Short mmCIF file of C-alpha atoms in Angstrom, two decimals:
data_model
loop_
_atom_site.label_atom_id
_atom_site.label_comp_id
_atom_site.label_asym_id
_atom_site.label_seq_id
_atom_site.Cartn_x
_atom_site.Cartn_y
_atom_site.Cartn_z
CA MET A 1416 4.80 206.90 -97.74
CA THR A 1417 3.64 204.84 -95.32
CA GLU A 1418 4.86 201.25 -94.55
CA GLN A 1419 1.72 199.67 -95.50
CA MET A 1420 2.01 201.14 -99.01
CA VAL A 1421 5.05 199.64 -99.75
CA GLN A 1422 5.38 196.09 -100.81
CA ARG A 1423 8.59 194.85 -98.77
CA PRO A 1424 9.86 197.38 -96.48
CA PRO A 1425 13.41 197.32 -95.55
CA ALA A 1426 14.26 194.98 -92.58
CA GLU A 1427 15.08 198.01 -90.07
CA ALA A 1428 11.60 199.36 -90.84
CA ARG A 1429 9.76 195.58 -90.59
CA PHE A 1430 11.51 195.15 -87.23
CA ALA A 1431 12.35 198.51 -85.62
CA ASP A 1432 10.26 197.43 -82.58
CA GLU A 1433 12.96 194.59 -82.01
CA LEU A 1434 15.80 196.56 -82.77
CA GLU A 1435 15.11 199.16 -80.51
CA ARG A 1436 14.79 196.25 -77.63
CA LEU A 1437 17.63 195.43 -78.69
CA ARG A 1438 19.62 198.73 -78.46
CA GLN A 1439 18.21 199.18 -74.77
CA ASN A 1440 19.41 195.99 -73.68
CA ASP A 1441 22.49 195.68 -74.83
CA ALA A 1442 25.31 196.31 -72.49
CA ALA A 1443 28.05 194.60 -74.60
CA PRO A 1444 31.13 196.30 -76.08
CA ARG A 1445 30.33 197.13 -79.78
CA PRO A 1446 33.07 197.55 -82.52
CA PRO A 1447 33.52 200.66 -83.73
CA GLY A 1448 30.73 202.42 -85.73
CA TRP A 1449 28.30 199.49 -84.87
CA ALA A 1450 24.46 200.18 -83.84
CA LEU A 1451 24.73 196.97 -82.01
CA SER A 1452 27.33 194.78 -80.22
CA LEU A 1453 27.99 191.55 -81.69
CA ASP A 1454 25.59 189.73 -79.30
CA ALA A 1455 22.69 191.84 -79.72
CA ALA A 1456 23.31 191.69 -83.60
CA ARG A 1457 23.48 187.68 -83.53
CA ARG A 1458 19.98 187.87 -81.09
CA PHE A 1459 18.65 190.28 -83.49
CA ILE A 1460 18.93 187.15 -86.76
CA VAL A 1461 18.54 184.32 -84.70
CA GLY A 1462 16.06 185.57 -81.93
CA ASP A 1463 15.56 185.89 -78.17
CA ASP A 1464 12.32 184.96 -76.90
CA ALA A 1465 13.00 186.40 -73.62
CA LEU A 1466 12.72 190.01 -75.88
CA GLY A 1467 10.16 189.07 -77.66
CA VAL A 1468 12.71 188.97 -80.96
CA ARG A 1469 11.69 186.50 -83.76
CA ARG A 1470 13.97 183.66 -85.68
CA LYS A 1471 14.41 185.52 -89.20
CA PHE A 1472 17.39 183.30 -90.45
CA VAL A 1473 17.07 179.42 -90.61
CA GLY A 1474 20.86 177.95 -90.70
CA ASP A 1475 24.07 177.46 -88.54
CA PRO A 1476 24.44 180.27 -86.02
CA SER A 1477 28.13 179.55 -86.21
CA LEU A 1478 27.74 181.05 -89.75
CA ILE A 1479 25.56 184.26 -88.12
CA ASP A 1480 29.07 184.37 -85.82
CA ARG A 1481 31.23 184.08 -87.95
CA SER A 1482 29.91 186.61 -90.32
CA LEU A 1483 29.57 189.09 -87.78
CA VAL A 1484 33.17 188.84 -86.90
CA THR A 1485 34.56 189.12 -90.40
CA LEU A 1486 32.60 192.81 -90.55
CA ALA A 1487 34.46 193.66 -87.50
CA THR A 1488 37.30 193.63 -89.40
CA SER A 1489 39.02 194.95 -92.44
CA ARG A 1490 38.09 191.79 -94.58
CA GLY A 1491 34.62 191.88 -96.79
CA LEU A 1492 31.98 189.33 -96.16
CA MET A 1493 31.32 187.31 -99.34
CA LEU A 1494 28.21 184.76 -98.66
CA VAL A 1495 27.88 181.83 -101.55
CA GLY A 1496 25.64 179.19 -101.92
CA GLU A 1497 22.84 177.75 -104.43
CA PRO A 1498 19.95 180.49 -105.65
CA GLY A 1499 17.38 180.16 -102.73
CA THR A 1500 19.41 180.32 -99.74
CA ALA A 1501 18.47 183.44 -98.13
CA LYS A 1502 21.75 185.32 -98.48
CA SER A 1503 20.16 188.42 -99.72
CA LEU A 1504 18.01 187.92 -96.76
CA LEU A 1505 21.23 187.45 -94.49
CA SER A 1506 23.03 190.20 -95.77
CA GLU A 1507 20.04 192.86 -95.45
CA LEU A 1508 19.44 191.40 -91.58
CA ILE A 1509 23.07 191.70 -91.22
CA ALA A 1510 23.49 195.42 -92.18
CA ALA A 1511 20.19 196.13 -90.33
CA ALA A 1512 21.75 195.03 -87.22
CA VAL A 1513 25.61 196.37 -87.65
CA SER A 1514 24.53 199.64 -88.92
CA GLY A 1515 21.07 200.42 -88.85
CA ASP A 1516 20.18 200.74 -92.40
CA SER A 1517 20.38 197.77 -95.29
CA THR A 1518 19.59 200.06 -98.29
CA LEU A 1519 22.74 201.08 -99.28
CA THR A 1520 22.35 198.55 -101.99
CA ILE A 1521 24.40 197.34 -105.21
CA GLN A 1522 22.60 194.83 -107.73
CA GLY A 1523 25.04 193.19 -109.88
CA GLY A 1524 24.70 192.50 -113.67
CA ALA A 1525 25.94 192.62 -116.80
CA ALA A 1526 24.80 196.25 -117.44
CA THR A 1527 26.05 197.68 -113.93
CA THR A 1528 28.84 200.64 -113.82
CA GLU A 1529 31.19 202.15 -111.94
CA ASP A 1530 29.36 205.06 -111.95
CA GLN A 1531 26.49 203.02 -110.10
CA ILE A 1532 28.97 201.44 -107.17
CA LYS A 1533 30.82 204.63 -106.42
CA TYR A 1534 29.49 208.00 -108.00
CA SER A 1535 28.07 209.87 -110.70
CA TRP A 1536 27.69 213.38 -111.83
CA ASN A 1537 24.75 216.11 -112.08
CA TYR A 1538 25.68 217.02 -115.40
CA ALA A 1539 23.05 220.27 -115.24
CA LEU A 1540 25.06 221.41 -112.44
CA LEU A 1541 28.47 219.67 -113.57
CA VAL A 1542 28.25 221.82 -116.72
CA ALA A 1543 27.23 225.22 -115.13
CA GLU A 1544 29.62 225.25 -112.11
CA GLY A 1545 32.40 222.31 -112.42
CA PRO A 1546 33.40 219.41 -110.51
CA SER A 1547 32.06 219.95 -107.34
CA THR A 1548 30.68 218.02 -104.19
CA ARG A 1549 27.48 219.77 -105.37
CA SER A 1550 27.35 218.32 -108.72
CA LEU A 1551 28.46 215.24 -107.12
CA VAL A 1552 25.88 212.45 -106.80
CA PRO A 1553 27.47 209.88 -104.47
CA ALA A 1554 26.56 206.08 -104.94
CA PRO A 1555 26.11 203.13 -102.17
CA LEU A 1556 30.02 203.15 -102.17
CA LEU A 1557 31.23 206.31 -101.07
CA ARG A 1558 27.86 207.04 -99.01
CA GLY A 1559 28.84 203.68 -96.75
CA MET A 1560 32.37 204.94 -96.72
CA ALA A 1561 31.62 208.09 -95.45
CA GLU A 1562 28.73 207.41 -93.61
CA GLY A 1563 30.43 204.53 -91.90
CA LYS A 1564 27.61 201.90 -92.97
CA VAL A 1565 27.71 198.76 -94.31
CA VAL A 1566 27.14 198.30 -98.43
CA ARG A 1567 25.66 195.14 -100.03
CA PHE A 1568 26.93 194.07 -103.12
CA GLU A 1569 24.24 191.83 -104.86
CA GLU A 1570 25.25 188.99 -107.45
CA ILE A 1571 28.88 190.70 -107.63
CA THR A 1572 29.92 187.68 -109.82
CA ARG A 1573 26.82 188.76 -113.01
CA CYS A 1574 29.03 192.06 -112.95
CA PRO A 1575 32.44 192.38 -115.42
CA LEU A 1576 35.37 191.93 -114.58
CA GLU A 1577 36.89 195.43 -114.26
CA VAL A 1578 33.11 196.69 -112.80
CA GLN A 1579 34.19 193.89 -109.33
CA ASP A 1580 37.67 195.04 -108.79
CA SER A 1581 36.55 198.98 -108.72
CA LEU A 1582 36.03 197.67 -104.76
CA LEU A 1583 39.82 196.46 -104.41
CA SER A 1584 41.16 200.02 -103.27
CA PRO A 1585 37.91 201.19 -100.60
CA LEU A 1586 38.71 197.21 -99.28
CA SER A 1587 42.53 197.01 -98.84
CA ASP A 1588 42.93 201.12 -98.49
CA ARG A 1589 39.41 202.00 -96.89
CA VAL A 1590 39.96 205.13 -99.21
CA LEU A 1591 37.86 206.19 -102.53
CA ALA A 1592 39.61 208.56 -105.12
CA VAL A 1593 37.48 211.41 -106.36
CA PRO A 1594 39.80 212.58 -109.03
CA GLU A 1595 37.42 215.21 -110.44
CA LEU A 1596 37.83 217.32 -107.55
CA THR A 1597 40.83 218.88 -105.61
CA GLY A 1598 41.94 219.35 -102.00
CA PRO A 1599 40.82 217.76 -99.13
CA ASP A 1600 37.67 216.58 -101.33
CA ALA A 1601 39.51 213.94 -103.71
CA MET A 1602 39.77 211.43 -101.10
CA VAL A 1603 37.03 209.84 -99.32
CA PHE A 1604 38.23 208.15 -96.65
CA ALA A 1605 35.88 205.17 -94.73
CA ARG A 1606 34.65 206.16 -91.28
CA GLU A 1607 34.41 202.88 -88.56
CA GLY A 1608 31.90 200.69 -89.44
CA PHE A 1609 31.76 200.68 -93.04
CA ASN A 1610 32.51 197.53 -94.56
CA VAL A 1611 30.93 195.14 -97.38
CA ILE A 1612 28.91 192.05 -97.71
CA ALA A 1613 28.74 190.82 -100.85
CA THR A 1614 26.38 187.60 -102.38
CA ALA A 1615 27.40 185.21 -105.45
CA ASN A 1616 25.43 182.29 -106.38
CA THR A 1617 27.09 178.84 -106.85
CA ARG A 1618 25.01 178.41 -110.43
CA ASP A 1619 26.75 181.87 -111.68
CA ARG A 1620 30.22 180.49 -110.92
CA GLY A 1621 32.37 181.16 -114.16
CA VAL A 1622 30.16 183.62 -115.82
CA ASN A 1623 32.39 186.54 -114.39
CA GLU A 1624 35.13 185.04 -112.31
CA MET A 1625 36.51 187.28 -109.58
CA SER A 1626 40.16 188.14 -109.84
CA ALA A 1627 42.16 186.59 -107.37
CA ALA A 1628 42.89 190.53 -105.56
CA LEU A 1629 39.46 190.99 -104.95
CA LYS A 1630 39.14 187.09 -103.24
CA ARG A 1631 41.67 187.88 -101.05
CA ARG A 1632 39.70 191.01 -99.74
CA PHE A 1633 36.62 188.79 -99.03
CA ASN A 1634 36.13 186.25 -96.03
CA PHE A 1635 34.04 183.78 -98.14
CA GLU A 1636 30.96 181.50 -95.92
CA THR A 1637 28.45 179.20 -97.78
CA VAL A 1638 24.79 179.09 -97.14
CA PHE A 1639 23.48 175.54 -97.40
CA PRO A 1640 19.69 174.88 -98.02
CA ILE A 1641 17.95 174.03 -94.97
CA ALA A 1642 18.33 170.15 -93.98
CA ASP A 1643 15.71 169.49 -91.74
CA PHE A 1644 12.10 168.81 -93.12
CA GLY A 1645 10.50 170.07 -90.47
CA THR A 1646 12.29 173.24 -90.12
CA GLU A 1647 11.71 173.75 -93.37
CA LEU A 1648 7.94 173.32 -93.58
CA GLU A 1649 7.43 175.89 -90.49
CA LEU A 1650 9.57 178.47 -92.66
CA VAL A 1651 7.77 177.85 -95.92
CA GLU A 1652 4.23 177.85 -94.07
CA ALA A 1653 5.40 181.30 -91.79
CA GLU A 1654 6.50 183.41 -95.12
CA ALA A 1655 3.78 181.99 -97.65
CA ALA A 1656 0.88 182.95 -94.58
CA ALA A 1657 2.85 186.31 -94.19
CA LEU A 1658 2.61 187.01 -98.04
CA LEU A 1659 -1.36 185.77 -98.78
CA GLU A 1660 -1.73 188.09 -95.98
CA ARG A 1661 -0.11 190.85 -97.80
CA SER A 1662 -2.08 189.70 -101.07
CA GLY A 1663 -5.40 189.89 -99.50
CA VAL A 1664 -5.92 186.12 -98.83
CA GLN A 1665 -8.17 185.75 -96.15
CA ALA A 1666 -7.24 181.95 -96.08
CA ALA A 1667 -4.48 180.62 -94.20
CA PRO A 1668 -2.56 178.07 -96.16
CA ARG A 1669 -3.27 174.34 -95.67
CA ARG A 1670 -0.84 172.06 -93.84
CA ASP A 1671 -1.57 168.84 -95.67
CA VAL A 1672 -0.97 171.08 -99.33
CA LEU A 1673 2.08 172.54 -97.86
CA GLU A 1674 3.96 169.12 -96.95
CA VAL A 1675 3.45 167.56 -100.27
CA LEU A 1676 5.15 170.77 -101.88
CA VAL A 1677 7.62 170.98 -99.82
CA THR A 1678 7.81 167.29 -99.84
CA THR A 1679 8.21 167.60 -103.66
CA PHE A 1680 10.28 170.38 -103.69
CA ARG A 1681 13.02 168.74 -101.04
CA GLU A 1682 12.87 165.12 -103.19
CA LEU A 1683 13.30 167.11 -106.92
CA ARG A 1684 16.23 169.08 -105.30
CA SER A 1685 18.04 166.07 -103.57
CA GLY A 1686 17.17 163.53 -106.62
CA SER A 1687 15.89 160.94 -103.99
CA THR A 1688 12.94 160.37 -102.13
CA ALA A 1689 12.84 159.59 -98.02
CA ASP A 1690 12.90 156.29 -98.53
CA GLY A 1691 15.84 156.09 -100.75
CA ARG A 1692 14.28 155.94 -104.47
CA PRO A 1693 15.97 157.87 -107.14
CA THR A 1694 14.10 160.51 -108.99
CA GLU A 1695 15.37 162.98 -111.70
CA ARG A 1696 17.00 166.42 -110.83
CA PRO A 1697 15.40 169.13 -112.90
CA SER A 1698 18.08 171.52 -114.07
CA ALA A 1699 16.16 174.36 -112.41
CA VAL A 1700 16.31 175.08 -108.92
CA MET A 1701 14.07 173.61 -106.14
CA SER A 1702 15.15 175.75 -103.73
CA THR A 1703 13.01 177.19 -100.49
CA ALA A 1704 12.36 179.94 -102.15
CA GLU A 1705 10.93 179.32 -104.64
CA ALA A 1706 8.94 176.92 -102.17
CA VAL A 1707 7.48 179.96 -100.72
CA ALA A 1708 6.87 181.71 -104.19
CA VAL A 1709 4.58 178.39 -105.01
CA ALA A 1710 3.17 177.95 -101.85
CA HIS A 1711 2.08 182.02 -101.99
CA ALA A 1712 0.43 181.15 -105.75
CA VAL A 1713 -1.39 178.35 -104.56
CA GLY A 1714 -3.23 180.69 -101.91
CA VAL A 1715 -3.81 183.03 -104.27
CA ARG A 1716 -5.26 180.88 -106.77
CA GLY A 1717 -7.30 178.83 -104.75
CA TRP A 1718 -8.61 182.31 -102.79
CA PHE A 1719 -9.30 184.43 -105.84
CA LEU A 1720 -10.16 182.05 -108.67
CA ARG A 1721 -12.36 179.72 -105.79
CA GLY A 1722 -12.73 181.89 -102.52
CA GLU A 1723 -10.92 178.55 -100.77
CA PRO A 1724 -7.34 177.74 -99.95
CA GLY A 1725 -5.23 176.28 -102.64
CA ASP A 1726 -4.74 172.11 -102.66
CA ALA A 1727 -2.44 169.93 -104.27
CA ALA A 1728 -3.98 170.24 -107.68
CA ASP A 1729 -2.84 173.91 -107.53
CA ILE A 1730 1.09 172.90 -107.06
CA VAL A 1731 0.85 171.27 -110.24
CA GLU A 1732 -0.07 174.43 -112.02
CA CYS A 1733 1.78 177.01 -110.26
CA LEU A 1734 5.14 174.38 -110.26
CA ALA A 1735 5.35 174.82 -114.09
CA GLY A 1736 6.46 178.33 -113.79
CA THR A 1737 9.35 176.94 -111.66
CA ALA A 1738 10.41 174.12 -113.25
CA ALA A 1739 10.11 175.39 -116.98
CA LYS A 1740 12.87 178.09 -116.60
CA ASP A 1741 16.41 176.51 -117.65
CA SER A 1742 15.12 173.23 -120.17
CA PRO A 1743 11.90 172.29 -121.41
CA GLU A 1744 13.32 168.91 -120.42
CA ASP A 1745 12.39 169.85 -116.77
CA LEU A 1746 8.94 169.97 -117.47
CA ALA A 1747 9.16 165.76 -118.48
CA ARG A 1748 11.20 165.49 -115.41
CA LEU A 1749 8.49 166.81 -112.97
CA ARG A 1750 5.59 164.43 -115.17
CA ARG A 1751 7.69 161.45 -114.46
CA TYR A 1752 8.00 162.50 -111.16
CA LEU A 1753 4.45 163.12 -110.65
CA GLU A 1754 3.44 159.77 -112.36
CA GLN A 1755 5.95 157.48 -110.41
CA GLN A 1756 6.42 159.33 -107.20
CA ALA A 1757 2.79 160.74 -106.60
CA SER A 1758 0.98 157.85 -107.13
CA ARG A 1759 2.97 155.58 -104.47
CA ARG A 1760 1.77 158.31 -101.95
CA GLY A 1761 -1.28 157.90 -99.39
CA GLY A 1762 -3.28 160.57 -98.44
CA GLU A 1763 -5.71 163.05 -99.98
CA GLN A 1764 -3.40 165.43 -101.41
CA TRP A 1765 -1.11 163.30 -103.05
CA LYS A 1766 -3.98 161.18 -105.06
CA ALA A 1767 -4.89 164.88 -106.02
CA LEU A 1768 -1.54 165.71 -106.93
CA HIS A 1769 -0.88 162.65 -108.87
CA ALA A 1770 -4.35 163.14 -110.83
CA ALA A 1771 -3.64 166.72 -111.61
CA ARG A 1772 -0.74 165.80 -113.96
CA HIS A 1773 -1.99 166.07 -117.11
CA ARG A 1774 -2.06 170.12 -116.47
CA LEU A 1775 0.83 170.35 -117.12
CA PRO A 1776 1.70 172.18 -120.38
CA GLY A 1777 3.12 170.41 -123.08
CA ARG A 1778 2.92 166.04 -123.22
#
């Protein structure tokens, strides 16, 4: 399957040229088992103009430094923060830089089992031959240990506690027991380069709290929302433009529409306007990732329905699905924001946003 047929190739495929240039120019010492040095891995994420490597993550560069140092030790890395703050993107980029492979991923959830984390069996071979390496089906954790690669565990706190604790021995002793086998095959010892990056969003804390024993195996790093308006606007514009191009939209998103969109998200997220007036904060997450999704939907709506870039009136239609996720009252909060705040702003797009408030579902 070609990259053009894949909706979202992994980071090591999307940025293969950049990774190769960094490898060719990487003379710094590398931790055992790493594909790049810490300096080159950092530049892969934060950018390097001299080598034509673009910035891929918007955030505090010291967070990248601490994360990479953690992975070069025997402790796992835990990325926590609000939903939509690019924790998963950061873990993917780090894994691609460190291991050249970001696909050893476990998606946490209520139905996640130890088999999906460690290993399972080909039952036809198991019945015919009994337990053997031929009938063993490795899962991401076993593969990461055997191949010396970084394993990503997304949304770990959504898993039951006993499933989370299956990481204890691999993280502390660097060994995974396969009791069904005998001899040397009964123990998988981690090769150099193996480690775990886990993510957890702060909205899910308490759903399945991590055990104290597992917490001690991780260094915790918090990923914060983007503080600067201009930086967030540039990110939303760049990501939305890329998504629209992949969707077959031949019109770039309008800057003035995106300014209205990003301003709305930031004010609803913070609970106050830029000049200090209070606003009602919805219970739904008004993250940068959601803003990108809405900008994408606005562009798709405008192009495929009218053959033009979307406008601020389309924002109202596309915002409804974002604001109505957690509580019906959020739609009322959004409507009051449009009535009270959008009406005070000057500019064509703010007027269109205010005029379209009646398009929100409900009263």
